[in-house]
Every structure is written in structure tokens, then in C-alpha cells.
Short mmCIF file of C-alpha atoms (C1' of nucleotides) in Angstrom, two decimals:
data_model
loop_
_atom_site.label_atom_id
_atom_site.label_comp_id
_atom_site.label_asym_id
_atom_site.label_seq_id
_atom_site.Cartn_x
_atom_site.Cartn_y
_atom_site.Cartn_z
CA MET Q 325 27.73 118.11 99.38
CA PRO Q 326 28.13 120.71 96.66
CA PRO Q 327 24.88 122.08 95.24
CA LYS Q 328 23.43 120.30 92.32
CA GLN Q 329 24.56 121.37 88.90
CA PRO Q 330 22.19 123.75 87.15
CA ALA Q 331 19.89 121.94 84.81
CA VAL Q 332 21.59 123.43 81.78
CA PRO Q 333 25.30 123.81 82.65
CA SER Q 334 27.14 126.56 80.88
CA VAL Q 335 30.43 125.86 79.20
CA TRP Q 336 32.20 127.51 82.11
CA THR Q 337 30.55 125.64 84.96
CA ARG Q 338 30.51 122.10 83.82
CA PRO Q 339 31.64 119.28 86.12
CA ARG Q 340 35.44 119.21 86.37
CA LYS Q 341 35.76 115.61 85.45
CA GLU Q 342 33.76 115.48 82.29
CA ARG Q 343 33.08 111.87 81.81
CA GLU Q 344 32.71 111.99 78.06
CA GLN Q 345 34.12 108.66 77.07
CA PRO Q 346 35.51 105.86 79.25
CA ALA Q 347 38.01 108.61 80.23
CA LEU Q 348 40.83 106.13 80.68
CA SER Q 349 41.99 103.90 77.91
CA ARG Q 350 45.02 101.82 77.01
CA GLY Q 351 45.94 104.31 74.34
CA ARG Q 352 45.71 107.37 76.55
CA ILE Q 353 47.65 105.64 79.31
CA VAL Q 354 50.49 104.60 77.02
CA THR Q 355 50.76 107.99 75.34
CA GLU Q 356 50.90 109.76 78.67
CA ALA Q 357 53.44 107.25 79.96
CA VAL Q 358 55.72 108.04 77.05
CA ARG Q 359 55.30 111.75 77.71
CA LEU Q 360 56.18 111.28 81.35
CA LEU Q 361 59.18 109.10 80.52
CA ASP Q 362 60.47 111.62 77.99
CA ALA Q 363 60.10 114.48 80.42
CA ASP Q 364 61.35 112.99 83.68
CA GLY Q 365 63.03 109.68 82.94
CA ILE Q 366 62.44 106.11 83.96
CA ASP Q 367 62.73 106.68 87.71
CA ALA Q 368 59.87 109.15 87.65
CA LEU Q 369 57.43 106.64 86.20
CA SER Q 370 55.30 105.15 88.93
CA MET Q 371 51.74 103.98 88.67
CA ARG Q 372 50.74 106.73 91.08
CA SER Q 373 52.51 109.54 89.27
CA LEU Q 374 51.13 108.39 85.95
CA GLY Q 375 47.67 108.08 87.48
CA THR Q 376 47.59 111.63 88.80
CA ARG Q 377 48.79 112.91 85.44
CA LEU Q 378 45.75 111.33 83.91
CA GLY Q 379 43.48 112.64 86.63
CA ALA Q 380 42.95 109.13 87.93
CA GLY Q 381 43.93 106.93 90.80
CA ALA Q 382 46.90 104.62 90.55
CA THR Q 383 44.95 101.42 90.70
CA SER Q 384 42.53 102.48 87.99
CA LEU Q 385 45.25 101.89 85.45
CA TYR Q 386 45.13 98.19 86.14
CA ARG Q 387 41.76 97.98 84.39
CA HIS Q 388 43.56 98.65 81.12
CA VAL Q 389 47.06 97.39 81.69
CA ALA Q 390 48.08 94.13 83.31
CA SER Q 391 51.21 95.34 85.08
CA LYS Q 392 53.86 97.98 85.01
CA ASP Q 393 56.07 95.71 82.94
CA GLU Q 394 53.38 95.36 80.31
CA LEU Q 395 52.95 99.12 80.34
CA ILE Q 396 56.63 99.55 79.58
CA GLU Q 397 56.46 97.02 76.78
CA LEU Q 398 53.58 98.95 75.31
CA ALA Q 399 55.49 102.21 75.64
CA VAL Q 400 58.43 100.63 73.85
CA ASP Q 401 56.32 99.55 70.94
CA GLU Q 402 54.57 102.91 70.88
CA VAL Q 403 57.94 104.53 70.38
CA PHE Q 404 58.80 102.04 67.65
CA GLY Q 405 55.89 103.56 65.80
CA GLU Q 406 58.00 106.64 65.15
CA LEU Q 407 60.50 104.64 63.18
CA GLU Q 408 60.73 105.48 59.51
CA VAL Q 409 61.70 102.63 57.25
CA PRO Q 410 61.60 102.97 53.47
CA ALA Q 411 58.71 100.87 52.22
CA GLU Q 412 60.89 99.15 49.70
CA ALA Q 413 64.19 99.39 47.90
CA GLY Q 414 65.82 97.87 44.85
CA PRO Q 415 69.16 96.15 44.42
CA ASP Q 416 70.83 99.54 43.88
CA ASP Q 417 69.61 101.54 46.82
CA TRP Q 418 69.39 98.95 49.57
CA ARG Q 419 72.45 100.42 51.20
CA ALA Q 420 70.99 103.90 51.40
CA ALA Q 421 67.72 102.49 52.63
CA LEU Q 422 69.41 100.57 55.44
CA ALA Q 423 71.52 103.57 56.41
CA ALA Q 424 68.39 105.69 56.60
CA THR Q 425 66.70 103.06 58.73
CA ALA Q 426 69.67 102.89 61.05
CA GLY Q 427 69.74 106.64 61.38
CA SER Q 428 66.05 106.75 62.15
CA LEU Q 429 66.44 104.05 64.78
CA ARG Q 430 69.29 105.86 66.45
CA ALA Q 431 67.41 109.15 66.42
CA MET Q 432 64.44 107.40 67.95
CA VAL Q 433 66.50 106.09 70.86
CA LEU Q 434 68.13 109.45 71.44
CA ARG Q 435 64.76 111.19 71.44
CA HIS Q 436 63.66 108.86 74.24
CA PRO Q 437 66.73 108.32 76.41
CA TRP Q 438 64.81 106.11 78.85
CA PHE Q 439 64.62 103.60 76.03
CA ALA Q 440 68.20 102.60 76.70
CA SER Q 441 67.49 101.66 80.28
CA VAL Q 442 64.61 99.31 79.47
CA VAL Q 443 65.67 97.75 76.20
CA GLY Q 444 67.68 95.12 78.02
CA GLN Q 445 64.86 94.13 80.31
CA VAL Q 446 62.14 93.87 77.76
CA GLY Q 447 64.58 92.64 75.17
CA LEU Q 448 63.30 92.29 71.69
CA ALA Q 449 61.45 89.20 72.75
CA PHE Q 450 58.33 91.26 72.87
CA LEU Q 451 57.05 91.58 69.36
CA GLY Q 452 54.77 94.56 69.19
CA PRO Q 453 52.96 95.44 66.00
CA ASN Q 454 55.11 98.46 65.25
CA MET Q 455 58.29 96.51 65.64
CA MET Q 456 56.98 93.76 63.40
CA ARG Q 457 56.14 96.28 60.75
CA MET Q 458 59.68 97.61 60.74
CA SER Q 459 61.22 94.13 60.81
CA ASP Q 460 59.16 93.14 57.83
CA ARG Q 461 60.28 96.13 55.82
CA VAL Q 462 63.95 95.65 56.63
CA LEU Q 463 63.70 92.01 55.62
CA GLY Q 464 62.09 93.16 52.39
CA ILE Q 465 64.93 95.56 51.64
CA LEU Q 466 67.53 92.89 52.33
CA GLY Q 467 65.65 90.37 50.24
CA ALA Q 468 65.49 92.76 47.31
CA ALA Q 469 69.22 93.33 47.73
CA GLY Q 470 69.81 89.66 47.07
CA PHE Q 471 70.07 88.00 50.46
CA ASP Q 472 68.19 84.77 50.98
CA VAL Q 473 65.71 84.49 53.82
CA THR Q 474 67.94 83.24 56.60
CA GLU Q 475 70.82 85.50 55.69
CA ALA Q 476 68.51 88.50 55.53
CA ASP Q 477 67.36 87.67 59.03
CA ARG Q 478 70.92 87.49 60.27
CA ALA Q 479 71.86 90.74 58.58
CA MET Q 480 68.88 92.45 60.17
CA LYS Q 481 69.72 91.15 63.60
CA ALA Q 482 73.28 92.39 63.18
CA LEU Q 483 72.18 95.84 62.08
CA VAL Q 484 69.69 96.25 64.88
CA ALA Q 485 72.19 94.97 67.43
CA TYR Q 486 74.81 97.44 66.27
CA VAL Q 487 72.49 100.42 66.19
CA LEU Q 488 70.87 99.66 69.53
CA GLY Q 489 74.20 98.92 71.16
CA MET Q 490 75.65 102.16 69.93
CA ALA Q 491 72.59 104.29 70.63
CA THR Q 492 72.16 102.71 74.05
CA SER Q 493 75.58 103.75 75.20
CA GLU Q 494 75.05 107.21 73.75
CA ALA Q 495 71.74 107.52 75.55
CA ALA Q 496 73.28 106.35 78.80
CA TRP Q 497 75.87 109.09 78.49
CA LEU Q 498 73.14 111.63 77.75
CA ASN Q 499 71.31 110.45 80.86
CA VAL Q 500 74.38 111.01 82.98
CA LEU Q 501 74.81 114.36 81.34
CA ALA Q 502 71.24 115.41 82.03
CA GLN Q 503 71.47 114.38 85.67
CA SER Q 504 74.69 116.28 86.16
CA GLY Q 505 72.98 119.45 85.01
CA GLN Q 506 76.22 120.58 83.41
CA ASP Q 507 77.18 121.45 79.88
CA GLU Q 508 78.77 118.54 78.02
CA GLY Q 509 82.11 120.31 77.70
CA GLU Q 510 82.09 121.23 81.37
CA LEU Q 511 81.33 117.68 82.42
CA LEU Q 512 84.07 116.28 80.19
CA ARG Q 513 86.61 118.70 81.60
CA ALA Q 514 85.47 117.88 85.11
CA LEU Q 515 85.99 114.16 84.51
CA MET Q 516 89.32 114.66 82.80
CA PRO Q 517 91.63 114.54 85.84
CA ALA Q 518 90.15 111.28 87.11
CA ALA Q 519 90.35 109.80 83.63
CA GLU Q 520 93.98 110.79 83.21
CA GLN Q 521 94.75 109.27 86.56
CA ALA Q 522 92.98 106.01 85.70
CA VAL Q 523 94.58 105.83 82.29
CA ARG Q 524 98.11 106.09 83.59
CA ASP Q 525 98.91 102.39 83.25
CA HIS Q 526 97.17 101.94 79.92
CA PRO Q 527 99.40 103.18 77.09
CA HIS Q 528 96.93 102.87 74.22
CA LEU Q 529 94.11 104.50 76.07
CA ARG Q 530 96.51 107.25 77.11
CA ALA Q 531 97.50 107.79 73.51
CA PHE Q 532 93.87 108.12 72.56
CA TYR Q 533 93.18 110.58 75.34
CA ALA Q 534 96.17 112.62 74.32
CA ALA Q 535 94.88 112.82 70.76
CA VAL Q 536 91.40 114.08 71.62
CA PRO Q 537 91.13 117.86 71.67
CA ARG Q 538 90.69 119.42 75.08
CA GLN Q 539 88.23 122.16 74.25
CA GLU Q 540 85.42 121.47 71.88
CA ALA Q 541 82.21 123.29 71.15
CA GLN Q 542 78.95 121.48 71.78
CA SER Q 543 78.29 121.16 68.07
CA ASP Q 544 81.68 119.53 67.54
CA LEU Q 545 80.98 116.99 70.28
CA ALA Q 546 77.65 116.14 68.69
CA ARG Q 547 79.21 115.86 65.25
CA ARG Q 548 81.88 113.55 66.63
CA ARG Q 549 79.16 111.27 67.99
CA ASP Q 550 77.50 111.23 64.61
CA GLU Q 551 80.78 110.25 63.00
CA ASP Q 552 81.44 107.53 65.55
CA PHE Q 553 78.05 106.06 64.77
CA ASP Q 554 78.50 106.36 61.04
CA TYR Q 555 81.91 104.71 61.06
CA GLY Q 556 80.72 101.39 62.43
CA LEU Q 557 77.58 101.50 60.35
CA GLN Q 558 79.56 101.92 57.14
CA ARG Q 559 81.90 99.07 58.11
CA LEU Q 560 78.96 96.78 58.71
CA LEU Q 561 77.34 97.76 55.41
CA ASP Q 562 80.67 97.24 53.66
CA GLY Q 563 80.80 93.77 55.09
CA LEU Q 564 77.30 93.02 53.88
CA ARG Q 565 77.96 94.34 50.39
CA HIS Q 566 81.16 92.32 50.17
CA ARG Q 567 79.04 89.30 50.96
CA LEU Q 568 76.80 89.93 47.99
CA ALA Q 569 79.59 90.31 45.43
CA MET F 957 62.70 85.62 125.53
CA PRO F 958 65.19 82.84 124.89
CA PRO F 959 67.43 81.90 127.86
CA LYS F 960 70.69 83.71 128.20
CA GLN F 961 73.79 82.18 126.68
CA PRO F 962 75.83 80.03 129.12
CA ALA F 963 78.65 81.95 130.78
CA VAL F 964 81.33 79.92 129.00
CA PRO F 965 80.03 79.17 125.52
CA SER F 966 81.14 75.89 123.98
CA VAL F 967 82.26 75.68 120.37
CA TRP F 968 78.75 74.57 119.45
CA THR F 969 76.94 77.36 121.20
CA ARG F 970 79.08 80.30 120.46
CA PRO F 971 77.52 83.53 119.31
CA ARG F 972 76.37 82.99 115.77
CA LYS F 973 78.10 86.00 114.41
CA GLU F 974 81.82 85.44 114.97
CA ARG F 975 83.46 88.75 114.44
CA GLU F 976 86.84 87.69 113.04
CA GLN F 977 87.86 90.46 110.69
CA PRO F 978 85.98 93.60 109.71
CA ALA F 979 83.55 90.92 108.50
CA LEU F 980 82.09 93.13 105.80
CA SER F 981 84.11 94.65 103.02
CA ARG F 982 83.53 96.16 99.61
CA GLY F 983 85.04 93.13 97.96
CA ARG F 984 82.99 90.59 99.85
CA ILE F 985 79.82 92.59 99.23
CA VAL F 986 80.41 92.84 95.50
CA THR F 987 81.33 89.17 95.10
CA GLU F 988 78.25 88.08 96.96
CA ALA F 989 76.11 90.50 94.96
CA VAL F 990 77.30 88.90 91.73
CA ARG F 991 76.56 85.46 93.15
CA LEU F 992 73.07 86.52 94.11
CA LEU F 993 72.46 88.14 90.74
CA ASP F 994 73.65 85.07 88.88
CA ALA F 995 71.47 82.78 90.96
CA ASP F 996 68.23 84.73 91.22
CA GLY F 997 68.35 87.63 88.79
CA ILE F 998 68.14 91.37 89.10
CA ASP F 999 64.77 91.50 90.82
CA ALA F 1000 66.05 89.39 93.69
CA LEU F 1001 68.81 91.83 94.55
CA SER F 1002 67.76 94.06 97.40
CA MET F 1003 69.94 95.55 100.05
CA ARG F 1004 68.12 93.48 102.63
CA SER F 1005 68.43 90.18 100.81
CA LEU F 1006 72.09 90.81 100.10
CA GLY F 1007 72.63 91.80 103.71
CA THR F 1008 71.17 88.60 105.13
CA ARG F 1009 73.25 86.57 102.70
CA LEU F 1010 76.30 88.18 104.24
CA GLY F 1011 75.02 87.67 107.75
CA ALA F 1012 74.57 91.39 108.17
CA GLY F 1013 71.84 93.97 108.30
CA ALA F 1014 70.78 95.84 105.22
CA THR F 1015 72.01 99.20 106.35
CA SER F 1016 75.44 97.94 107.26
CA LEU F 1017 76.25 97.73 103.57
CA TYR F 1018 76.13 101.48 103.32
CA ARG F 1019 79.38 101.71 105.24
CA HIS F 1020 81.15 100.22 102.23
CA VAL F 1021 79.00 101.17 99.29
CA ALA F 1022 77.44 104.53 98.59
CA SER F 1023 74.20 103.34 97.04
CA LYS F 1024 72.59 100.44 95.27
CA ASP F 1025 73.46 102.02 91.95
CA GLU F 1026 77.11 102.15 92.86
CA LEU F 1027 76.92 98.54 93.97
CA ILE F 1028 75.61 97.56 90.56
CA GLU F 1029 78.34 99.51 88.82
CA LEU F 1030 80.88 97.65 90.91
CA ALA F 1031 79.25 94.34 90.08
CA VAL F 1032 79.41 95.19 86.41
CA ASP F 1033 83.08 95.92 86.54
CA GLU F 1034 83.67 92.83 88.63
CA VAL F 1035 82.17 90.78 85.84
CA PHE F 1036 84.31 92.58 83.28
CA GLY F 1037 87.23 91.06 85.11
CA GLU F 1038 86.33 87.69 83.60
CA LEU F 1039 86.91 88.99 80.11
CA GLU F 1040 89.79 87.43 78.25
CA VAL F 1041 91.50 89.65 75.74
CA PRO F 1042 94.71 88.61 73.99
CA ALA F 1043 97.51 90.73 75.40
CA GLU F 1044 98.70 91.67 71.97
CA ALA F 1045 98.47 90.71 68.34
CA GLY F 1046 100.35 91.42 65.16
CA PRO F 1047 99.15 92.66 61.78
CA ASP F 1048 98.36 89.07 60.75
CA ASP F 1049 96.29 87.82 63.62
CA TRP F 1050 94.37 90.90 64.68
CA ARG F 1051 91.22 89.47 63.20
CA ALA F 1052 91.44 86.27 65.20
CA ALA F 1053 92.27 88.25 68.33
CA LEU F 1054 89.23 90.48 67.91
CA ALA F 1055 86.98 87.52 67.19
CA ALA F 1056 88.22 85.82 70.35
CA THR F 1057 87.60 88.98 72.34
CA ALA F 1058 84.10 89.28 70.94
CA GLY F 1059 83.36 85.67 71.79
CA SER F 1060 84.64 86.11 75.32
CA LEU F 1061 82.52 89.23 75.78
CA ARG F 1062 79.41 87.47 74.53
CA ALA F 1063 80.07 84.46 76.75
CA MET F 1064 80.51 86.79 79.70
CA VAL F 1065 77.12 88.41 79.15
CA LEU F 1066 75.40 85.05 78.71
CA ARG F 1067 76.99 83.73 81.89
CA HIS F 1068 75.45 86.68 83.77
CA PRO F 1069 72.08 87.26 82.15
CA TRP F 1070 71.24 90.09 84.55
CA PHE F 1071 74.00 92.03 82.83
CA ALA F 1072 71.67 92.75 79.93
CA SER F 1073 69.12 94.43 82.13
CA VAL F 1074 71.55 96.89 83.69
CA VAL F 1075 73.96 97.65 80.87
CA GLY F 1076 71.65 100.35 79.56
CA GLN F 1077 71.30 102.07 82.89
CA VAL F 1078 74.91 102.13 83.86
CA GLY F 1079 75.97 102.54 80.26
CA LEU F 1080 79.60 102.39 79.54
CA ALA F 1081 80.00 105.79 81.07
CA PHE F 1082 81.30 104.13 84.15
CA LEU F 1083 84.91 103.31 83.57
CA GLY F 1084 85.92 100.62 86.00
CA PRO F 1085 89.48 99.35 86.11
CA ASN F 1086 88.66 96.01 84.51
CA MET F 1087 86.87 97.64 81.64
CA MET F 1088 89.74 100.02 81.08
CA ARG F 1089 92.16 97.13 80.95
CA MET F 1090 90.17 95.45 78.23
CA SER F 1091 89.68 98.68 76.28
CA ASP F 1092 93.39 99.29 76.34
CA ARG F 1093 94.16 95.88 74.96
CA VAL F 1094 91.62 96.10 72.18
CA LEU F 1095 92.99 99.48 71.18
CA GLY F 1096 96.43 97.91 71.15
CA ILE F 1097 95.31 95.11 68.85
CA LEU F 1098 93.68 97.55 66.46
CA GLY F 1099 96.71 99.81 66.52
CA ALA F 1100 99.00 96.92 65.65
CA ALA F 1101 96.64 96.04 62.83
CA GLY F 1102 97.29 99.42 61.29
CA PHE F 1103 94.47 101.68 62.45
CA ASP F 1104 95.35 105.15 63.65
CA VAL F 1105 94.27 106.23 67.10
CA THR F 1106 90.89 107.75 66.37
CA GLU F 1107 89.91 105.05 63.91
CA ALA F 1108 90.93 102.35 66.37
CA ASP F 1109 88.67 103.97 68.93
CA ARG F 1110 85.78 103.99 66.50
CA ALA F 1111 86.35 100.38 65.51
CA MET F 1112 86.40 99.36 69.15
CA LYS F 1113 83.18 101.21 69.89
CA ALA F 1114 81.55 99.52 66.92
CA LEU F 1115 82.69 96.07 67.96
CA VAL F 1116 81.57 96.48 71.55
CA ALA F 1117 78.25 97.96 70.46
CA TYR F 1118 77.58 95.04 68.15
CA VAL F 1119 78.54 92.37 70.65
CA LEU F 1120 76.65 93.94 73.54
CA GLY F 1121 73.62 94.62 71.38
CA MET F 1122 73.55 91.06 70.18
CA ALA F 1123 74.30 89.46 73.54
CA THR F 1124 71.82 91.71 75.29
CA SER F 1125 68.96 90.52 73.17
CA GLU F 1126 70.08 86.94 73.57
CA ALA F 1127 70.25 87.34 77.32
CA ALA F 1128 66.83 88.93 77.41
CA TRP F 1129 65.45 85.93 75.60
CA LEU F 1130 67.20 83.62 78.01
CA ASN F 1131 65.67 85.57 80.89
CA VAL F 1132 62.20 85.09 79.46
CA LEU F 1133 63.00 81.46 78.92
CA ALA F 1134 64.18 80.97 82.49
CA GLN F 1135 61.08 82.64 83.91
CA SER F 1136 58.78 80.53 81.80
CA GLY F 1137 60.30 77.40 83.27
CA GLN F 1138 59.83 75.63 79.97
CA ASP F 1139 62.21 73.99 77.56
CA GLU F 1140 63.27 76.30 74.74
CA GLY F 1141 61.61 74.16 72.09
CA GLU F 1142 58.42 73.99 74.11
CA LEU F 1143 58.30 77.73 74.60
CA LEU F 1144 58.92 78.35 70.90
CA ARG F 1145 56.13 75.98 69.93
CA ALA F 1146 53.86 77.62 72.49
CA LEU F 1147 54.49 81.05 71.02
CA MET F 1148 54.13 79.87 67.44
CA PRO F 1149 50.37 80.32 66.99
CA ALA F 1150 50.43 83.93 68.24
CA ALA F 1151 53.43 84.66 66.06
CA GLU F 1152 51.79 83.23 62.97
CA GLN F 1153 48.72 85.28 63.69
CA ALA F 1154 50.73 88.48 64.13
CA VAL F 1155 52.78 87.81 61.04
CA ARG F 1156 49.81 87.42 58.77
CA ASP F 1157 50.09 90.86 57.20
CA HIS F 1158 53.87 90.84 56.91
CA PRO F 1159 54.95 88.84 53.88
CA HIS F 1160 58.70 88.86 54.46
CA LEU F 1161 58.43 87.93 58.11
CA ARG F 1162 56.01 85.21 57.10
CA ALA F 1163 58.47 83.87 54.58
CA PHE F 1164 61.13 83.74 57.24
CA TYR F 1165 58.86 81.96 59.69
CA ALA F 1166 57.94 79.46 57.04
CA ALA F 1167 61.60 78.70 56.41
CA VAL F 1168 62.57 78.04 60.03
CA PRO F 1169 62.25 74.37 61.00
CA ARG F 1170 59.42 73.56 63.37
CA GLN F 1171 61.12 70.99 65.57
CA GLU F 1172 64.67 71.51 66.62
CA ALA F 1173 66.77 69.96 69.33
CA GLN F 1174 68.12 72.20 72.06
CA SER F 1175 71.66 71.87 70.71
CA ASP F 1176 70.51 72.98 67.26
CA LEU F 1177 68.83 76.05 68.72
CA ALA F 1178 72.01 76.95 70.57
CA ARG F 1179 74.11 76.40 67.47
CA ARG F 1180 71.81 78.63 65.47
CA ARG F 1181 72.33 81.41 68.01
CA ASP F 1182 76.06 80.97 67.72
CA GLU F 1183 75.82 81.24 63.95
CA ASP F 1184 73.62 84.32 64.15
CA PHE F 1185 76.21 85.98 66.34
CA ASP F 1186 79.10 84.93 64.15
CA TYR F 1187 77.48 86.15 60.96
CA GLY F 1188 77.31 89.79 62.00
CA LEU F 1189 80.69 89.62 63.64
CA GLN F 1190 82.31 88.38 60.45
CA ARG F 1191 80.59 91.08 58.40
CA LEU F 1192 81.87 93.75 60.75
CA LEU F 1193 85.39 92.33 60.67
CA ASP F 1194 85.20 92.12 56.88
CA GLY F 1195 84.30 95.78 56.80
CA LEU F 1196 87.24 96.66 59.00
CA ARG F 1197 89.70 94.60 56.95
CA HIS F 1198 88.41 96.19 53.75
CA ARG F 1199 89.18 99.53 55.34
CA LEU F 1200 92.81 98.57 55.88
CA ALA F 1201 93.44 97.38 52.33
"C1'" DT H 966 94.56 101.53 133.83
"C1'" DC H 967 91.88 105.13 132.27
"C1'" DA H 968 89.98 108.18 128.92
"C1'" DC H 969 89.39 109.22 124.33
"C1'" DT H 970 88.46 108.81 119.51
"C1'" DC H 971 87.14 106.16 115.54
"C1'" DT H 972 84.56 102.93 113.11
"C1'" DA H 973 81.70 98.89 111.70
"C1'" DG H 974 77.27 97.39 112.39
"C1'" DC H 975 72.47 97.77 113.46
"C1'" DG H 976 67.32 98.89 114.62
"C1'" DA H 977 63.84 101.97 113.78
"C1'" DA H 978 61.75 104.99 110.88
"C1'" DC H 979 60.41 107.47 106.47
"C1'" DA H 980 58.68 108.06 102.14
"C1'" DC H 981 57.62 105.32 98.35
"C1'" DT H 982 56.77 101.39 95.39
"C1'" DG H 983 53.64 97.72 92.67
"C1'" DT H 984 49.59 95.54 93.12
"C1'" DA H 985 45.16 92.59 95.21
"C1'" DC H 986 40.75 93.19 96.84
"C1'" DG H 987 36.25 94.69 97.36
"C1'" DC H 988 33.00 98.46 97.20
"C1'" DA H 989 30.47 102.30 94.57
"C1'" DC H 990 28.77 104.06 90.71
"C1'" DT H 991 27.26 104.33 85.83
"C1'" DG H 992 25.04 103.26 81.66
"C1'" DA H 993 23.03 99.52 78.51
"C1'" DG H 994 19.80 95.97 77.65
"C1'" DC H 995 15.80 93.65 78.96
"C1'" DG M 356 12.09 99.10 87.05
"C1'" DC M 357 15.94 95.46 87.49
"C1'" DT M 358 20.09 93.27 86.32
"C1'" DC M 359 24.62 93.17 84.88
"C1'" DA M 360 29.02 94.30 83.01
"C1'" DG M 361 32.47 97.52 83.22
"C1'" DT M 362 34.99 101.45 85.14
"C1'" DG M 363 37.15 103.89 88.83
"C1'" DC M 364 38.93 104.28 93.47
"C1'" DG M 365 40.22 103.75 98.72
"C1'" DT M 366 42.44 100.80 101.55
"C1'" DA M 367 45.81 97.77 102.63
"C1'" DC M 368 49.97 94.84 102.33
"C1'" DA M 369 54.45 93.51 101.71
"C1'" DG M 370 58.45 95.23 100.26
"C1'" DT M 371 61.91 98.93 98.60
"C1'" DG M 372 66.26 102.29 99.17
"C1'" DT M 373 68.11 105.19 102.35
"C1'" DT M 374 68.84 108.39 106.75
"C1'" DC M 375 69.75 108.88 111.50
"C1'" DG M 376 71.35 108.11 115.87
"C1'" DC M 377 72.74 104.57 118.87
"C1'" DT M 378 76.00 100.81 120.48
"C1'" DA M 379 79.94 98.05 121.21
"C1'" DG M 380 84.40 97.27 120.51
"C1'" DA M 381 89.29 98.25 118.79
"C1'" DG M 382 93.06 101.22 118.79
"C1'" DT M 383 95.81 105.01 120.77
"C1'" DG M 384 98.12 107.83 123.96
"C1'" DA M 385 99.05 109.23 128.81
#
DNA sequence: TCACTCTAGCGAACACTGTACGCACTGAGC
DNA sequence: GCTCAGTGCGTACAGTGTTCGCTAGAGTGA
């Protein structure tokens, strides 16, 4: 047994585990889970690893969280809190407002690459408060643009599906990239021979591969991804505008 | 200890494991994996459960497959083999061809609901032969429609992103539905009170909820999903056509 | 026929996983 | 002081993916 604490503990010699508040809480757990996921990816998240990060045992977490699946749902909604959606828009700037929303959503996914690997499991069936807030705003923007209720809902679903689909595949590529430990250009060049081999019997794919420049700086690769994303987004917005006219 | 086998085994009492051919093969493993996934979902797929289904031990699989992740990638590409893409199309029917492709892709995902939960992990970084075949054809259709190489690639990415995003969220909902064991209408009605509660502070969401009919037959629910999917698809195709004009 | 190599399959083992259960402790209210 | 609810944790269980070294048989060449 260690000796008893002095009656008046100094700031330097206070008990290591200062039990100020309940110490563990849903909020703290979820925040730390997101931190862990961001840093080390989905495979690194285990109840034990998260517990030790919080200075707690693994099973203590279950007092605040029903299961690992629920924890992940909470982490997903936590991340949705970062989303920036214009509070409202008029019939003239709905397009800009939606584009900004889409950009913010994509950036959110790319900031948290693990998001891609769980979005399919948790689906959007789980309706966290943050996600509801953003849905409501997007519906508002579309309503102000002139869409009726059910069409606004469909337009929103389409936008979200496009952005998540696009960002998901980007994030999956970034995950591969991170695990390879290589530079993006290096990795691309390393994969090139296999790709050229596989593409031999596919004329259109081959034509595309032939057209893409062989050596590109990192910034060019990133810009190309931005353009890829923007292209489809603009086509979808064009289609929606055409619907209004 | 069970008694030894008789010296001359009859047809009825021959060793259970008749070793005809190599018995295990990459192909057989992948096919059975897809069957298992379709029947019992992603959580039911373990190397041991798959092994026993094939009348083999878990570790035997590793002679034919490098890891569980690789197995899943193979299963994904196997499923891509079901995709039906028109071999070619002219400048007048590219839109119909793309719509058919999109429908086939969506149907494929819904036939294999586990697909949604792995598509984010494996991404589209993995380029299996079946997926390359379909990419090549889609690029061909878009090229014939009048898009240049890089724009065709962007259009294809957008289409696939939209369809997968949409189908993924549908499949996730279907997964929840299947696990609940309830009828879709029942489950919706069961969730309604919580949804109305959560929606209280969100006027636009509330308006949408108010507009959706309370009691719908299963066929109506399915038709509504089809329409949701079609709406975004048509908007995207509109945007692409507008780009050509 | 023998000896040799090669390979598919397997059993045991390892390091982990998510989670159920019951005990220990703490602080609040009476 | 006593009770009681709530918080944390140690142990345990059933299961995971994967490694390693063994076995039994097929194929090959002499």
C-alpha cells in the first residue's frame, strides 16, 4: 500500500487519477474515438485501445455506450457536426449554397478517411441530431429554390448519394495510399505496369490510360481530384436547374 | 473412440471426405463465399464458417487466398460479373444504355446487400477483371455519345458514384430491415414516434414527414424507392446531355 | 520399385476481439 | 450511521484472422 496522501496535497503530488467529475462520459468517449480513428484508422479502434487512451478499462465504456456499433454511429454523427451548411438561401443563390454544402461534405469525409469504411454499415438509417440539422437546412434551400416537398427530398438524396459515393471512393484510395507509405506519384507509377497489362483487352480504358500524363506533381493530382468531383456535381446541379425552368 | 472403418468400405460408409479433385480452389472458395454472404450477411463470414461449408478446415483456405481481405475483394469482383452493360451504343441511345447500366448496377447491389458494407473498405481501388470490363464498356458508350476521353472518364465516375451512393444507402436500410425481422411498414410505423420527436425543431423535415403517407403497402414503398433512384439518375443524365448540346 | 520433391490440407497455437457478469468503491440522500 | 444508485474494473468466454510445422498423397525420374 502506498502511504496516505498528505492532508493538503500540493499541485505536484496529487493522486494521478484525479476523479474530478464522473471521469468517463459519452461525450469524452466519442471525441476520443474520433481522434483515435483519425489518427490510426478503423482497424485500430478496439474497446481496449480506446479504453486505455481514456485511462480506463475496456469494459468501463459499456456504462456509457451500448455497443461498439452504437459508438461508431455516435462517432459518425459527431463528425457530421463539422458540416457547414448555409442557413438559408434564396431562389438566386441556391446553386451556390448547394455547391458549398457538397464541398463541405466532401471535405468532411476526406478529413476522416475511416468514414468511408463505415458509411455503408451504418447507412444513413441512423438519424443523429447533427445529420438531421443538415438535412433540414438542405431541404430549406431546395424549397426556397422552388422545389416542392417530395422533389426537394429526392434532390437532396441524389446530392448526398453523389457526394458520398464520390468521396467514399476517394477516401478508399487515400486509405490505400496511406497504408502503402508511398508518395501518390510513386504508388501510381508502381501500379502502372499491372494496369497496362490488365487494360490490354479494353480499348477505351487503354485510350484513357494513354491520355493521362505519366508524371504529375502531387498538387496536380489533388487538383485533378477536385475537378473530377466538381464535374459530376455541376452536371447534377445543371440537371436540377433544368428541372426548375 | 469410434470403431475403425471396415477394411472394405461400402458406398454408404466410405470416408466422408472423398478427395476427387484438388477439392478446394480459388473459384470454389469465392463462389461459396458469395453464397454465404448473400444468405447470412457480412458478419457471418469467417474463415472457419466458410471452411466448414466447403468441407475443409479454416486454414486450408490460405493455400488459395492470401487473406480475408483479398477474399472479399475477389467476392466483390465476382459479383461485378453479374453486371449487364450494353456492348455498345450510338449517339442516339447512349442515354438509354447508361440508364440500363445504372439500373443493373443498382439491382446488383440490392441483390447482395453485404456489398454496401464493404464497398467503402475495398473502394474501387481494386480493379478486378469484371469491373474493368464494365468500365471499358461505359467509357465506350460515353465516347460514342460524343464525350472526349477525360470527360467520359469523369462522367463515368459521376454515374458510378451516384448509383453506388444511392444503392448503398438503400442496402443499408434493407440490412436494418432484415435484422429487425419486421415488415417494412411495421418498422416504419414503429420508428415514427421517435422520428416525429426528433424532427420537432426542424421545420422543413417536419413538412416532409407530414407529406409522406402514413400507411403504404409494401409494393408502394418499393415503387417509391425506385422513383427516388430514378429521379437523381434522370437529373444527372439531363446534366450530361445538356453538356453535349 | 524405390526415392525424391511438391503440394493441398489440417491441428494446434497465438494474440486479439466484443461483451456479460459480478464485485468494489464512491458519494448523495435520508 | 445506513442505504442505494451509479461508476469503474477484473475475469472470463466464445470467437476472430493468421502462422507454423506436420502429414499424406500425387507426380516424377531412375
